[in-house]
């Protein structure tokens, strides 16, 4: 099953990426021709590809850092409050987590809508359009991504902190350590395995953001200014029927994420965890 | 109690009383504010779904409504086949959750309890499989589905979702199965339990919190899916799912915000209910998964 639905498509992906594959071949009108690395060289010589790649990496990095910072800070906060505020925050976070990506995207768009959104009203921005500028559009998507993905980090790290013996934290507080110091010198080392897991998961998820970009920027923004690799591949394949170019982009993404996996495995190994 | 210990304890109490209390009030205030900010988009969504059209399009959006109406919901449910879309989404999500929980449970047991050749390779494969960008595989999967003749059927959504949720589910469940002491297994066999009996009557209840946590992930991915539905259900609209129905209202130039918000509300509520139901188990589940 796994083999059939994961391995085979990956193999096909590689295969398609080295052929010349467009609408004509799909409908069987023309025979497929082998192109070797032609698609890749075409891709790599395309300036837009590099720009999109750069945007993807920067965007994913910003998302990961913000998500982790917010998630960890709130997890620590959760341990310092009583039951009622904790429950309130927990429920709000679960709500954000549970919100489907597509509804989250539309709701955030509406909140920041130029004409009818409350945010512009409150900030007194008039009818400033958030999706028009490249950076403000990316920023808007980033907010949505952080909103829907910090709960996973928060809940997981919170569960981890609770597993740390209370005496350890008490001893640190007794020695006069500030909350920041406790986090840096006590919690981070103790929670390292958890932090590695949530970081890697966030990298994987944020590198592959699709729905938010697709919906919020209308398929990649004005003149493709907000494209990320994933949406770029999709547009190439399904909008302009250049399936093989889309597949080649997919292969590039796969390789980048594989590199991340290797780093992750290295980290796990170093901790001496047996698979 | 020794005087030294007493001294330490009173110092701890002092510390708590003098440094923690004011800090705690600030922390609790922050927590409440953050909770409000995080919940605000959801509140606004539900609110807008109930607002009459005039208020939604007003230049002075208010955080309340004076005349709640079901108009937007009527438009959503009045949309052709909306019930059908909803049902399709439910069928896909439930099928994916059940199938992937069942398979993941057996697979996680297999990779933790038995040592066999290629075991490590298999585990690394599961991890790598999580990295695969689903969107990139849409292209080849499209051809696979076409060759299987499953385009435009719910199977074209169920099968890939099972496949994509399994690696993460197995990876997470592994920790839970690992946490069940082997002695328990031996004791069960000693008492004459069969392998199947041990599996279903002893191991299964013990790893249930983990199964719940992983089910949440597979449920969300199946319920939220937008890409497969958009790519594989190309002509037979009766097989479409909720996200597609939502997009009907969202026209980039002139979105029907009331309709979008009402459809979003309808789409979000089942997930929220599911989350609230499993909330407690989820927290302990995630804690257990990362402790191994």
XYZ file of C-alpha atoms in Angstrom, chain A:
275
model
C 0.000 0.000 0.000
C 2.643 2.444 1.100
C 4.854 1.178 -1.624
C 2.103 1.557 -4.179
C 0.977 4.999 -3.245
C 4.236 6.589 -2.173
C 7.153 4.854 -3.767
C 5.558 4.417 -7.162
C 4.506 8.049 -7.526
C 7.974 9.164 -6.448
C 9.428 6.925 -9.118
C 6.918 8.296 -11.613
C 7.761 11.802 -10.528
C 11.389 11.199 -11.345
C 10.392 9.579 -14.597
C 8.105 12.361 -15.723
C 10.738 14.912 -14.845
C 13.134 13.519 -17.445
C 10.591 13.284 -20.250
C 8.956 15.858 -22.382
C 5.440 15.656 -21.023
C 2.703 18.104 -21.874
C -0.980 18.000 -22.695
C -0.346 16.288 -26.006
C 1.390 13.350 -24.329
C -1.245 13.036 -21.621
C -4.013 12.626 -24.130
C -1.822 10.284 -26.119
C -1.632 12.537 -29.161
C 2.131 12.480 -29.281
C 4.662 9.928 -28.117
C 6.679 10.861 -25.066
C 10.257 11.739 -25.769
C 13.171 11.269 -23.459
C 14.842 14.505 -22.526
C 17.379 13.481 -19.945
C 18.138 16.429 -17.780
C 16.722 18.867 -20.286
C 13.888 19.864 -17.984
C 16.309 20.491 -15.153
C 18.647 22.601 -17.207
C 15.682 24.581 -18.462
C 14.539 25.017 -14.892
C 17.937 26.021 -13.546
C 18.480 28.569 -16.275
C 15.130 30.170 -15.483
C 15.601 33.217 -13.302
C 12.143 32.889 -11.825
C 12.935 29.452 -10.427
C 15.829 30.795 -8.379
C 13.777 33.689 -7.178
C 10.978 31.353 -6.093
C 13.465 29.040 -4.418
C 14.956 31.926 -2.469
C 11.495 33.178 -1.485
C 10.498 29.683 -0.361
C 13.546 29.233 1.837
C 13.243 32.704 3.371
C 9.503 32.332 3.906
C 9.794 28.867 5.439
C 12.627 30.033 7.715
C 10.611 33.012 8.905
C 7.595 30.768 9.548
C 9.614 28.182 11.457
C 11.376 30.735 13.649
C 8.175 32.635 14.452
C 6.184 29.472 15.094
C 8.813 28.059 17.426
C 9.295 31.329 19.280
C 5.566 31.839 19.813
C 4.915 28.178 20.605
C 7.730 27.844 23.152
C 7.014 31.179 24.818
C 3.364 30.267 25.267
C 4.268 26.796 26.515
C 6.380 28.361 29.259
C 3.588 30.815 29.962
C 1.145 27.924 30.322
C 3.210 26.446 33.130
C 3.109 29.679 35.119
C -0.624 30.316 35.175
C -3.542 28.768 37.014
C -6.135 26.475 35.526
C -8.636 28.959 34.108
C -6.302 31.093 31.937
C -4.522 27.897 30.960
C -7.744 26.317 29.771
C -8.689 29.490 27.893
C -5.375 29.592 26.054
C -5.429 25.862 25.423
C -8.917 25.958 23.943
C -8.129 28.987 21.779
C -5.003 27.254 20.503
C -6.863 24.030 19.806
C -9.432 26.056 17.914
C -6.751 27.611 15.750
C -5.141 24.220 15.262
C -8.413 22.599 14.301
C -9.273 25.249 11.743
C -8.853 23.839 8.251
C -6.124 25.597 6.272
C -8.584 26.766 3.700
C -11.037 28.323 6.141
C -8.159 29.839 8.110
C -6.894 31.420 4.911
C -10.219 32.925 3.958
C -10.903 34.196 7.478
C -7.528 35.916 7.719
C -8.025 37.404 4.282
C -11.345 38.758 5.455
C -9.839 40.177 8.657
C -7.276 42.063 6.586
C -9.658 42.872 3.762
C -9.074 46.338 2.343
C -12.729 47.332 2.321
C -14.559 45.409 5.016
C -11.876 44.013 7.314
C -11.680 45.090 10.952
C -7.881 45.199 11.085
C -7.472 48.138 8.739
C -10.224 49.936 10.618
C -8.533 49.430 13.978
C -5.087 50.344 12.688
C -6.524 53.291 10.762
C -4.999 52.148 7.488
C -7.903 53.147 5.283
C -8.183 50.808 2.344
C -4.590 49.648 2.356
C -4.373 46.362 0.479
C -2.295 43.743 2.256
C -2.114 41.372 -0.671
C -0.839 43.950 -3.132
C 2.718 44.373 -1.918
C 5.014 41.368 -2.063
C 6.232 41.529 1.503
C 2.955 42.467 3.097
C 1.283 39.560 1.285
C 3.966 37.177 2.521
C 3.628 38.692 5.980
C -0.116 38.095 5.968
C 0.349 34.465 4.972
C 3.037 34.131 7.634
C 0.623 35.355 10.288
C -1.923 32.767 9.246
C 0.662 29.989 9.138
C 1.984 30.872 12.585
C -1.564 31.115 13.903
C -2.486 27.631 12.781
C 0.813 25.901 13.492
C 2.019 27.275 16.832
C -0.516 25.162 18.809
C 1.267 21.944 17.858
C 4.541 23.358 19.181
C 2.891 24.805 22.269
C 1.018 21.657 23.267
C 3.989 19.388 22.620
C 6.532 21.549 24.447
C 4.077 22.091 27.297
C 3.631 18.338 27.659
C 7.422 18.088 27.690
C 7.920 20.752 30.368
C 5.391 19.040 32.579
C 7.485 15.909 32.408
C 10.491 17.801 33.822
C 10.711 17.177 37.572
C 9.422 20.177 39.542
C 12.431 20.087 41.894
C 14.763 20.929 39.052
C 12.859 24.071 38.201
C 12.463 24.987 41.838
C 16.185 24.601 42.465
C 16.938 26.858 39.526
C 14.478 29.477 40.758
C 15.974 29.234 44.210
C 19.402 29.942 42.803
C 17.978 33.147 41.426
C 17.743 32.194 37.777
C 15.505 34.380 35.643
C 12.770 32.747 33.549
C 14.874 33.299 30.418
C 17.884 31.732 32.118
C 15.828 28.748 33.260
C 14.602 28.269 29.707
C 18.107 28.571 28.191
C 20.098 26.583 30.679
C 17.655 24.076 32.126
C 14.690 23.479 29.873
C 16.326 23.625 26.443
C 18.911 20.950 27.234
C 16.294 18.750 28.893
C 13.740 19.220 26.137
C 16.179 18.893 23.267
C 14.618 15.710 21.820
C 11.181 17.350 21.761
C 12.538 20.562 20.322
C 14.246 18.645 17.549
C 10.996 16.889 16.682
C 8.889 20.051 16.582
C 11.564 21.971 14.674
C 11.863 19.320 12.005
C 8.116 18.920 11.708
C 7.766 22.686 11.368
C 10.468 22.832 8.719
C 8.711 20.105 6.764
C 5.289 21.691 7.064
C 6.330 25.267 6.427
C 8.483 24.371 3.466
C 5.447 22.770 1.906
C 2.891 25.497 2.569
C 0.439 25.337 -0.276
C -3.171 26.094 0.570
C -2.477 29.358 2.364
C -0.404 30.797 -0.468
C -2.736 29.447 -3.106
C -5.883 30.835 -1.541
C -4.630 34.007 0.116
C -2.562 35.341 -2.764
C -4.831 34.006 -5.468
C -2.485 31.306 -6.769
C 0.851 33.024 -6.233
C 0.225 36.740 -6.054
C 0.370 39.471 -8.642
C 2.682 38.337 -11.456
C 3.722 35.387 -9.327
C 5.417 37.562 -6.707
C 4.278 35.299 -3.863
C 5.027 31.952 -5.432
C 6.678 29.282 -3.329
C 8.090 26.102 -4.856
C 5.039 24.037 -4.142
C 2.586 26.412 -5.767
C 5.070 27.054 -8.567
C 5.236 23.334 -9.363
C 1.469 23.092 -9.261
C 1.003 26.070 -11.547
C 3.572 24.764 -14.011
C 1.990 21.323 -14.082
C -1.721 21.934 -13.943
C -2.204 25.490 -15.120
C 0.205 25.480 -18.023
C 0.264 21.687 -18.543
C 4.054 21.488 -18.346
C 3.889 18.343 -16.270
C 7.543 17.496 -16.623
C 8.695 20.920 -15.439
C 6.361 20.656 -12.466
C 7.724 17.196 -11.727
C 11.296 18.484 -11.912
C 10.464 21.157 -9.320
C 8.932 18.418 -7.187
C 12.153 16.425 -7.374
C 14.172 19.484 -6.303
C 11.880 19.973 -3.287
C 12.177 16.328 -2.411
C 15.967 16.525 -2.448
C 16.008 19.613 -0.223
C 13.710 17.956 2.302
C 15.768 14.770 2.152
C 18.781 16.827 3.185
C 16.766 18.083 6.157
C 15.868 14.487 7.019
C 19.500 13.481 7.008
C 20.370 16.276 9.424
C 17.460 15.154 11.606
C 18.665 11.548 11.613
C 22.164 12.733 12.474
C 20.779 14.643 15.443
C 18.791 11.633 16.627
C 21.848 9.426 16.261
C 23.970 11.795 18.256
C 21.515 11.563 21.102
C 22.112 7.861 20.978
C 18.517 7.037 20.210
C 18.034 3.666 18.658
C 15.643 3.618 15.766
